[in-house]
PDB file of C-alpha atoms in Angstrom:
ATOM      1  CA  UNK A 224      13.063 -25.850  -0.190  1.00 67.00           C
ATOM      2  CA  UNK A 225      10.183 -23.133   0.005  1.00 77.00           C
ATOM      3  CA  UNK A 226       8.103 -23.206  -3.111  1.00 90.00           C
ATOM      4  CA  UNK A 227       4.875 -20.995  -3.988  1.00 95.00           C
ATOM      5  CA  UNK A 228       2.240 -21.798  -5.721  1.00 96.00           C
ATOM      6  CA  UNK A 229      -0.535 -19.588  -7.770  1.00 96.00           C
ATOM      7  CA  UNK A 230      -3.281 -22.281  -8.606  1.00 95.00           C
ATOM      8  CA  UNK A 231      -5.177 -19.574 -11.482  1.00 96.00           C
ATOM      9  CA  UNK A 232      -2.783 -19.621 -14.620  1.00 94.00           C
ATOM     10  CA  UNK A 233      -5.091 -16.960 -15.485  1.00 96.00           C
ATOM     11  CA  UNK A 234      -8.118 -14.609 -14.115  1.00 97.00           C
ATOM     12  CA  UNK A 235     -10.111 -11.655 -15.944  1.00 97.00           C
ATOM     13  CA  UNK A 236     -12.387  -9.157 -14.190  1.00 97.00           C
ATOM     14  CA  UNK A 237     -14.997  -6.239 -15.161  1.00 97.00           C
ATOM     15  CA  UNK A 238     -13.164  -2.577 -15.273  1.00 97.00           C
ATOM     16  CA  UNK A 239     -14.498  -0.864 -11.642  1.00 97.00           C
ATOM     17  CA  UNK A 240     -14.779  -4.479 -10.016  1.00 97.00           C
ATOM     18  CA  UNK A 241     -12.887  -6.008  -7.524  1.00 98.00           C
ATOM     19  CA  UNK A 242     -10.652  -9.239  -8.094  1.00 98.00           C
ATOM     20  CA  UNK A 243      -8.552 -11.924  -5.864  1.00 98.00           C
ATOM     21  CA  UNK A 244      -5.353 -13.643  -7.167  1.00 98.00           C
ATOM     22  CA  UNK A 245      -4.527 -16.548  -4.883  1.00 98.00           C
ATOM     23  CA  UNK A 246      -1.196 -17.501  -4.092  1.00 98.00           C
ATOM     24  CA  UNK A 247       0.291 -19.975  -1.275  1.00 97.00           C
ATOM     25  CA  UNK A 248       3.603 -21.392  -0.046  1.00 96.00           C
ATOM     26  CA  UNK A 249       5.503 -23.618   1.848  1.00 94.00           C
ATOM     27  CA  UNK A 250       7.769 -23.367   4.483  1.00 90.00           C
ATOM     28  CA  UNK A 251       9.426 -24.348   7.470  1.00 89.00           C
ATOM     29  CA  UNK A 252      10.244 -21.030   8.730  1.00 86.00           C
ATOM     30  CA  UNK A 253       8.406 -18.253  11.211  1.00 85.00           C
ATOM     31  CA  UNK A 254      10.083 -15.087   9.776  1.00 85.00           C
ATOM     32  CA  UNK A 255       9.595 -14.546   6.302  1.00 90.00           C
ATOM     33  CA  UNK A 256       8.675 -11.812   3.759  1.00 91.00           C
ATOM     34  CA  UNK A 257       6.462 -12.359   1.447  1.00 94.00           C
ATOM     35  CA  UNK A 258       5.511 -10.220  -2.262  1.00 95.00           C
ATOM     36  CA  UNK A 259       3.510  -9.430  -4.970  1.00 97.00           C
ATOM     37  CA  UNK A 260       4.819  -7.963  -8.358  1.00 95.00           C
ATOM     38  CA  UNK A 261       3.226  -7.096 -11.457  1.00 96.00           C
ATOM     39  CA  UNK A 262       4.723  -7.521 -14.829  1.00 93.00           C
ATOM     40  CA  UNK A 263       2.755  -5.420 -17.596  1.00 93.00           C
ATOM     41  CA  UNK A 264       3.645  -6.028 -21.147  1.00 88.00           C
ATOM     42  CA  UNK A 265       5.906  -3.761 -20.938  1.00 85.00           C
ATOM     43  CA  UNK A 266       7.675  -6.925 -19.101  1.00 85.00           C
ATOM     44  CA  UNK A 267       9.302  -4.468 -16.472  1.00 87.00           C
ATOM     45  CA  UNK A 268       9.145  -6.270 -12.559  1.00 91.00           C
ATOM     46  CA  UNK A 269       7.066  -3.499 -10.240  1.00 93.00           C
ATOM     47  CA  UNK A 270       6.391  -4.535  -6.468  1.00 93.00           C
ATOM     48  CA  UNK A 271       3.008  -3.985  -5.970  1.00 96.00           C
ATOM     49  CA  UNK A 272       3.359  -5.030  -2.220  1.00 95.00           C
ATOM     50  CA  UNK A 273       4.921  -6.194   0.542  1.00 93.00           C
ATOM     51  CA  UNK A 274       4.043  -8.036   4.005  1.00 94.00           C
ATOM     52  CA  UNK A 275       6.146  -9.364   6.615  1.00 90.00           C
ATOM     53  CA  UNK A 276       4.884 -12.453   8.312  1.00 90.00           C
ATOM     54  CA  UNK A 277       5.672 -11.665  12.227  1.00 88.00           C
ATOM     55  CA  UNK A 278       2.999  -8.328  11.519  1.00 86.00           C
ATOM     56  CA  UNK A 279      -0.681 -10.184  11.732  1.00 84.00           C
ATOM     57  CA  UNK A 280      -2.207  -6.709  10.491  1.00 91.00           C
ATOM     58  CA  UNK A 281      -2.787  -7.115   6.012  1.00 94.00           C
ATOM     59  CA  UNK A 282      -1.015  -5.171   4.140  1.00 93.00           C
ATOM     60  CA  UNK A 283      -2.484  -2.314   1.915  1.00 94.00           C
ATOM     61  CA  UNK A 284      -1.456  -0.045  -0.740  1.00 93.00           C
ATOM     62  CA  UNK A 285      -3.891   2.475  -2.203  1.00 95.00           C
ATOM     63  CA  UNK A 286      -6.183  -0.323  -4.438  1.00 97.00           C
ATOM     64  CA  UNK A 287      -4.197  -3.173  -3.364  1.00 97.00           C
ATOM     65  CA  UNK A 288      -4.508  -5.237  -0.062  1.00 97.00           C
ATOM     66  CA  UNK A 289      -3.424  -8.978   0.273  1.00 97.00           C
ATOM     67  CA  UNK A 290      -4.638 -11.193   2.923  1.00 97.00           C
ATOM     68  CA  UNK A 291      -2.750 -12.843   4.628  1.00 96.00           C
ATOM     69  CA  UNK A 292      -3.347 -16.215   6.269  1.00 95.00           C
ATOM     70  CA  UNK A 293      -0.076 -17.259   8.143  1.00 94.00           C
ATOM     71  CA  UNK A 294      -0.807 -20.752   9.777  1.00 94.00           C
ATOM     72  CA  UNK A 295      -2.769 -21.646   6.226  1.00 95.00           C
ATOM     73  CA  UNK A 296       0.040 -20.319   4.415  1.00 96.00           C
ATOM     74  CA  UNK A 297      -2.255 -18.335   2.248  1.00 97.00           C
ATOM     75  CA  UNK A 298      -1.497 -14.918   0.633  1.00 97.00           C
ATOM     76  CA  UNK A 299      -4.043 -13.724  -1.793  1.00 98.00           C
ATOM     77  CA  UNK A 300      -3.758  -9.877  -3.550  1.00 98.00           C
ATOM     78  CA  UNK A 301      -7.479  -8.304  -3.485  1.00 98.00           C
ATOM     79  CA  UNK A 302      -7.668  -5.143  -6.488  1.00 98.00           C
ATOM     80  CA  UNK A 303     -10.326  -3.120  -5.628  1.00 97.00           C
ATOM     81  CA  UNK A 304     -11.715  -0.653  -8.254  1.00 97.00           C
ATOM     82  CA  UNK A 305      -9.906  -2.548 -11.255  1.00 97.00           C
ATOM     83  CA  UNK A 306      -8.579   0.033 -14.284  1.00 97.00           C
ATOM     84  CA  UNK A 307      -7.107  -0.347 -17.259  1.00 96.00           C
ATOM     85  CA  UNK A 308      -3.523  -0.458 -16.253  1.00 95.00           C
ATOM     86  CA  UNK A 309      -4.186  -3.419 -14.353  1.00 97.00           C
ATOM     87  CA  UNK A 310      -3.655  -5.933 -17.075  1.00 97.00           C
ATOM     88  CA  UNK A 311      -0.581  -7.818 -16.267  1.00 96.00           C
ATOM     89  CA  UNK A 312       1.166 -10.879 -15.105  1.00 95.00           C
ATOM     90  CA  UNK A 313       1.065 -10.851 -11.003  1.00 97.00           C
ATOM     91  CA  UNK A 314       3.413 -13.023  -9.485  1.00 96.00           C
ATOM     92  CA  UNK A 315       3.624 -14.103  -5.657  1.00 96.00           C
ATOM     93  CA  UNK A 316       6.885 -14.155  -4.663  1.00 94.00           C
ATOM     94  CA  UNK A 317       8.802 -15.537  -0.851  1.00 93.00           C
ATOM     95  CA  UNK A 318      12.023 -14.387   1.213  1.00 88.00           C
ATOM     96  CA  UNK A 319      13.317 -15.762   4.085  1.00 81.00           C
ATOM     97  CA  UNK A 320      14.244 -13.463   7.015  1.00 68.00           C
ATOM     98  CA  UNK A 321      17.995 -14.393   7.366  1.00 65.00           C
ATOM     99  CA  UNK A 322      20.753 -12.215   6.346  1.00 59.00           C
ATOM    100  CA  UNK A 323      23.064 -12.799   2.921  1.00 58.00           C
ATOM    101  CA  UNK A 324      20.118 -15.777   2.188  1.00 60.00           C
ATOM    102  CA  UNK A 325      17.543 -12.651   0.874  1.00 66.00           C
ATOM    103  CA  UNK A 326      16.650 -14.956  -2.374  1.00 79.00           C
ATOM    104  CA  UNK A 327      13.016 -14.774  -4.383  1.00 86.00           C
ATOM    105  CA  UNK A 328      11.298 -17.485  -4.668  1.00 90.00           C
ATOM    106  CA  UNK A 329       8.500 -16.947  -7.295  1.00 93.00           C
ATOM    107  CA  UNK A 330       5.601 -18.741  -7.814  1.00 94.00           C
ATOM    108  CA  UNK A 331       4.484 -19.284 -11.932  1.00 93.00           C
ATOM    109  CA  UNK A 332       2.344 -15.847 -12.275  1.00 95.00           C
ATOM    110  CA  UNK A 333      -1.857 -15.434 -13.042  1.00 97.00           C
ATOM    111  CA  UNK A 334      -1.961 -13.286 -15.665  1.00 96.00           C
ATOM    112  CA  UNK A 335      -5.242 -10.673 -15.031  1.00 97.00           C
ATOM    113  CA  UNK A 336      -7.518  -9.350 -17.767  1.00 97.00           C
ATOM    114  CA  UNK A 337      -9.230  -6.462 -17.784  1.00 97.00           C
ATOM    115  CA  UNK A 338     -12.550  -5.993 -19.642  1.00 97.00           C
ATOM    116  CA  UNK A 339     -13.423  -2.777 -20.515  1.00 95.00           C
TER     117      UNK A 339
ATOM    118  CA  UNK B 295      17.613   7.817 -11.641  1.00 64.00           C
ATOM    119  CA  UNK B 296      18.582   5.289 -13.689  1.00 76.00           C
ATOM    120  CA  UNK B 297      18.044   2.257 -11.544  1.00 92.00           C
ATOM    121  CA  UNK B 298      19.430  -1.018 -12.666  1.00 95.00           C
ATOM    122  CA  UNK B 299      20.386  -0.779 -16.609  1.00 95.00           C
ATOM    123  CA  UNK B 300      20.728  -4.236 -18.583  1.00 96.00           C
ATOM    124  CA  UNK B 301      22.035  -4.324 -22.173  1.00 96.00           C
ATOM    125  CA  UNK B 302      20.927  -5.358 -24.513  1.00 96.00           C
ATOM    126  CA  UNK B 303      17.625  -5.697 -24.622  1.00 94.00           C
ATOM    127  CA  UNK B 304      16.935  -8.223 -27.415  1.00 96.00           C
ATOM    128  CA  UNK B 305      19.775 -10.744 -28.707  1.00 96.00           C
ATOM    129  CA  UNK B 306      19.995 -13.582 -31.057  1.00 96.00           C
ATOM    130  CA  UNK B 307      22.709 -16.041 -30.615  1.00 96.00           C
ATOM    131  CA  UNK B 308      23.757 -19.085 -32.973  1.00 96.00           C
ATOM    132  CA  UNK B 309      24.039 -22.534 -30.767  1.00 96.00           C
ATOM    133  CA  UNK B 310      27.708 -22.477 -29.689  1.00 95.00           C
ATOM    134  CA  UNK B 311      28.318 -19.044 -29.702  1.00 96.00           C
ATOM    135  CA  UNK B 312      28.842 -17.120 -26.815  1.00 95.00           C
ATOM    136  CA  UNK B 313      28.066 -13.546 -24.912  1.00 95.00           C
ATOM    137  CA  UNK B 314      27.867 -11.545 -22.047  1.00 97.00           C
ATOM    138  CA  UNK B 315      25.171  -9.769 -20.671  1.00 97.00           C
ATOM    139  CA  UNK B 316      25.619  -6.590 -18.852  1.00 97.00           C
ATOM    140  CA  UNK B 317      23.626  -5.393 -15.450  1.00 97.00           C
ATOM    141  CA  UNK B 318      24.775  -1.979 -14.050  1.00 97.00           C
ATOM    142  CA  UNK B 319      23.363  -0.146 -11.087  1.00 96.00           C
ATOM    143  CA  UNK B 320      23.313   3.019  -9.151  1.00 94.00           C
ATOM    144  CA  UNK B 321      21.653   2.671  -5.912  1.00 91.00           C
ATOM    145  CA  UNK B 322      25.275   1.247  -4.855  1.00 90.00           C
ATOM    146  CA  UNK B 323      23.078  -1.981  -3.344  1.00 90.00           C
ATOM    147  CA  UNK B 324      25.289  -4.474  -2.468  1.00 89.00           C
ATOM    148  CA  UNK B 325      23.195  -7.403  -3.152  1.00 91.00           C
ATOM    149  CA  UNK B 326      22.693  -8.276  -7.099  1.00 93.00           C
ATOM    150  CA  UNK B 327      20.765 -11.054  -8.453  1.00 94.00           C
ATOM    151  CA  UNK B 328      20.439 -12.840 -12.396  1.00 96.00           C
ATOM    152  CA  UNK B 329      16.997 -14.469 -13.528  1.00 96.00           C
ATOM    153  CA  UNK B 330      15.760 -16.179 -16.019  1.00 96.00           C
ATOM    154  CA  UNK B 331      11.536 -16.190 -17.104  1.00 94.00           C
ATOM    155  CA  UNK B 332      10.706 -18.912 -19.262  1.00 92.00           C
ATOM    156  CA  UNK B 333       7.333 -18.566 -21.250  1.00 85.00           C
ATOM    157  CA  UNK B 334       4.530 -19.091 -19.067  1.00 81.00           C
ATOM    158  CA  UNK B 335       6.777 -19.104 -15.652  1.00 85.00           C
ATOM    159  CA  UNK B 336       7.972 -17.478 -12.625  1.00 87.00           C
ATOM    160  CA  UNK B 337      11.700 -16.235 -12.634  1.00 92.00           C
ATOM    161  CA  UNK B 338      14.638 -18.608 -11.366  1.00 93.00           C
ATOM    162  CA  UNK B 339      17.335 -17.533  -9.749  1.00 93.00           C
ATOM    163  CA  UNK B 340      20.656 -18.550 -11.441  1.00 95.00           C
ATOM    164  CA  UNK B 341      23.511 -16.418  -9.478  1.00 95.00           C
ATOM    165  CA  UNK B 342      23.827 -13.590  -6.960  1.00 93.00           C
ATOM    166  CA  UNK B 343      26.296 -11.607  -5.182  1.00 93.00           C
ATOM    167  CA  UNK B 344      26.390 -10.216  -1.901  1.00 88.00           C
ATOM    168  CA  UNK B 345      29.052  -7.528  -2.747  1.00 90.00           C
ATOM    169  CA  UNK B 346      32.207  -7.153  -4.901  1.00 92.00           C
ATOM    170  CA  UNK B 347      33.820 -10.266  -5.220  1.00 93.00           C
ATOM    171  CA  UNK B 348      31.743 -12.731  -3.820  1.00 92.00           C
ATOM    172  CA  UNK B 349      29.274 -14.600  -5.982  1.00 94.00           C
ATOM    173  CA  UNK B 350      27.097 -17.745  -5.107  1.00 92.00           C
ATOM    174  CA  UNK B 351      25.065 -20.369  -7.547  1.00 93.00           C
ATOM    175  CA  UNK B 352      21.220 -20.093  -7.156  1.00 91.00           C
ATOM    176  CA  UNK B 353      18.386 -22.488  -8.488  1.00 89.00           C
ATOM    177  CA  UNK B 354      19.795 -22.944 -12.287  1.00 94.00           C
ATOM    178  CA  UNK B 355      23.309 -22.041 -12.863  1.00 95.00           C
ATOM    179  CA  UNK B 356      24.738 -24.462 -15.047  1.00 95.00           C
ATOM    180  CA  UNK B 357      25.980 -23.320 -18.559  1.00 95.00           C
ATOM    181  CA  UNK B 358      26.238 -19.374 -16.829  1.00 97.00           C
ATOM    182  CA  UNK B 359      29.030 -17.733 -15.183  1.00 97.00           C
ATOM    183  CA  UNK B 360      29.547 -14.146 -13.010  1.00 97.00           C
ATOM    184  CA  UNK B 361      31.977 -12.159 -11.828  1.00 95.00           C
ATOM    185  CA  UNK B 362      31.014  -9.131  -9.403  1.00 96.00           C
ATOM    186  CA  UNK B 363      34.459  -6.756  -9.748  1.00 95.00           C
ATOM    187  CA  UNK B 364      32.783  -3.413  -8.329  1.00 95.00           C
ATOM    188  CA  UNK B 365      29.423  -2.862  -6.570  1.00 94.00           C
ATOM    189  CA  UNK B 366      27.868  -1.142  -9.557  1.00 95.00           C
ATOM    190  CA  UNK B 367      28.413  -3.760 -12.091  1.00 97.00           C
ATOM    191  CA  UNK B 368      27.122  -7.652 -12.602  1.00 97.00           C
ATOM    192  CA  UNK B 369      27.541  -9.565 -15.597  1.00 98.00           C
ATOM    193  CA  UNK B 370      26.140 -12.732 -16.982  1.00 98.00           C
ATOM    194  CA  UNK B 371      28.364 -15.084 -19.219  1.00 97.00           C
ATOM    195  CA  UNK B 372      27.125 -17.466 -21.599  1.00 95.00           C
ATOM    196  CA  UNK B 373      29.612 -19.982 -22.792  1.00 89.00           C
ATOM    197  CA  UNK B 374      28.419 -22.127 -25.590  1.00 93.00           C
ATOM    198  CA  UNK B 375      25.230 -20.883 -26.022  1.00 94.00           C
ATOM    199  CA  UNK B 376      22.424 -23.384 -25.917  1.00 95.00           C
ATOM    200  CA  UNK B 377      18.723 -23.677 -27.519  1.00 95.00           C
ATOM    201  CA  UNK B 378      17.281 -24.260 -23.275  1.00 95.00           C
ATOM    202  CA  UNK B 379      19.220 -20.968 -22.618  1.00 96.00           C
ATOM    203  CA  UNK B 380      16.431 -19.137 -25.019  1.00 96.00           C
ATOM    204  CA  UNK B 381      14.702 -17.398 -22.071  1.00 96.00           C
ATOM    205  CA  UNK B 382      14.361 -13.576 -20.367  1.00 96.00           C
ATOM    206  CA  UNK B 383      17.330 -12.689 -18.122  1.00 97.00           C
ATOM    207  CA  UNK B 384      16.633 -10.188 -15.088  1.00 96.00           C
ATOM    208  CA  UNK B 385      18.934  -8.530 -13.221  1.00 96.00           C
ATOM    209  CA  UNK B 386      18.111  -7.349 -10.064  1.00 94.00           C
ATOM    210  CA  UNK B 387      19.728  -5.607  -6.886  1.00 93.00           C
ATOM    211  CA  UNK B 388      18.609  -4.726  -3.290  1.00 89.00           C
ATOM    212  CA  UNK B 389      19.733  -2.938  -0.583  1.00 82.00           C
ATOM    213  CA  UNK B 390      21.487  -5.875   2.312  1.00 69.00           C
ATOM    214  CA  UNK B 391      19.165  -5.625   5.406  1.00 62.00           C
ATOM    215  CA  UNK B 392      17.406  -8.875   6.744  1.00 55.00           C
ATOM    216  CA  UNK B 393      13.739  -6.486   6.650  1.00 66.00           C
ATOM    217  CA  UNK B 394      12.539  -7.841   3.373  1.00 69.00           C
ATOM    218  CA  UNK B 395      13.716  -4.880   1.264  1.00 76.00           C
ATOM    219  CA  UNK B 396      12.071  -5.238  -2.227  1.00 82.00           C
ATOM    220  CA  UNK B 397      14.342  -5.970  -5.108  1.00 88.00           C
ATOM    221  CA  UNK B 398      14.907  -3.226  -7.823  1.00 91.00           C
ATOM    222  CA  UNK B 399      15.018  -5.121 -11.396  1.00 93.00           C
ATOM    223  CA  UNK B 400      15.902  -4.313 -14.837  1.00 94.00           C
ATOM    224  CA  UNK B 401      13.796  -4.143 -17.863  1.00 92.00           C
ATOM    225  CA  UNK B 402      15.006  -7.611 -19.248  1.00 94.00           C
ATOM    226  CA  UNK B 403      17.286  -8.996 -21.788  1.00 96.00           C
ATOM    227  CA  UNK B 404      15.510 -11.136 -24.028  1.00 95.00           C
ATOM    228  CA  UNK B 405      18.030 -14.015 -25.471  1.00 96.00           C
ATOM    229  CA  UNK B 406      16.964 -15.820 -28.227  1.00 96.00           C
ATOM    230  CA  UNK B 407      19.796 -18.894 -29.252  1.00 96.00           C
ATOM    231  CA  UNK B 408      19.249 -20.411 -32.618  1.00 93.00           C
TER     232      UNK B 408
END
């Protein structure tokens, strides 16, 4: 069974500076997708990203890149420029690639200060 | 666009008793999915569907049942409710593609059994 792992229960960081949130997993597979979602108090599930493991190239949106590290099975989310509406519980989550089998593995979640 | 709607949001339940809890979407994705967060922890899959009528166990499914009737709707049964069912249930739903599409979730139910 694939599991993921996030090794920092818990990780704070200066407003304006950039943090990494660690996360890796285990599998026997080659095609996989793998995610990170935040979870503000609000306790609502956003994606934050996506990457898909045959695509060697990191995946970025806006403040938020990951990298990815497919042979050490490593997938950390880098926030550049932290704000304010950062503060949440990230979690790292895994899919295999195989159709009617989409499931969500999760790993346990860092939850990320901010410090003003 | 309402997205995927669970109700309610907060519930207390007396050991024994039992409920259902209600996940509606309208995206009209096939694939729906039931979590529960414990404190401190990722979410566990406890059932899914792959489209009306067909439903499957996932990680933790004892002590829950589904039923998947239309595409929109996906409820959660609790039958003799239990103090380890005190938790946050997510529904969820995605579009079926094997390209990784991102699953859409509720805000939460959170079930509190006393």
């Amino acid at each position: 069974a694939q599991t993921v792992t996030q090794s920092q229960p818990e990780m704070s960081v200066q407003e304006a500076e950039t943090v990494t949130l660690s996360c890796t997993y285990d599998t026997s597979e080659s095609d996989y997708y793998l995610f990170w979602y935040k979870q503000p108090p609000s306790r609502q599930m956003i994606l934050v990203i996506r990457q898909e493991a045959y695509k060697q190239q990191n995946a970025t949106e806006n403040r938020f890149s990951v990298n990815f590290q497919k042979a050490a099975k490593s997938f950390s989310l880098k926030i550049s420029d932290s704000q304010l509406g950062d503060a949440a519980m990230y979690f790292c989550a895994y899919e295999r690639s195989n159709f009617g089998n989409e499931k969500l593995t999760f790993g346990t979640g860092t939850r990320l200060t901010i410090i003003p | 666009n309402a997205g995927v709607t669970q109700t309610p949001k907060f519930r207390i339940l007396k050991i024994g008793q039992s409920m259902t809890l209600q996940c509606t979407q309208d995206m009209n994705h096939n694939y729906m999915y039931w979590y529960r967060q414990d404190p401190g922890m990722g979410l566990k899959l406890i059932y899914y569907s792959v489209g009306a009528g067909i439903t499957d166990k996932g990680e933790v499914p004892n002590g829950y049942n589904v039923s998947r009737s239309t595409t929109e709707d996906f409820p959660l049964r609790l039958e003799l409710a239990a103090p380890s069912q005190t938790s946050v249930y997510f529904c969820a739903s995605s579009y079926p593609t094997n390209r990784g599409q991102p699953q859409h979730f509720g805000d939460g139910t959170r079930l509190s059994i006393l």
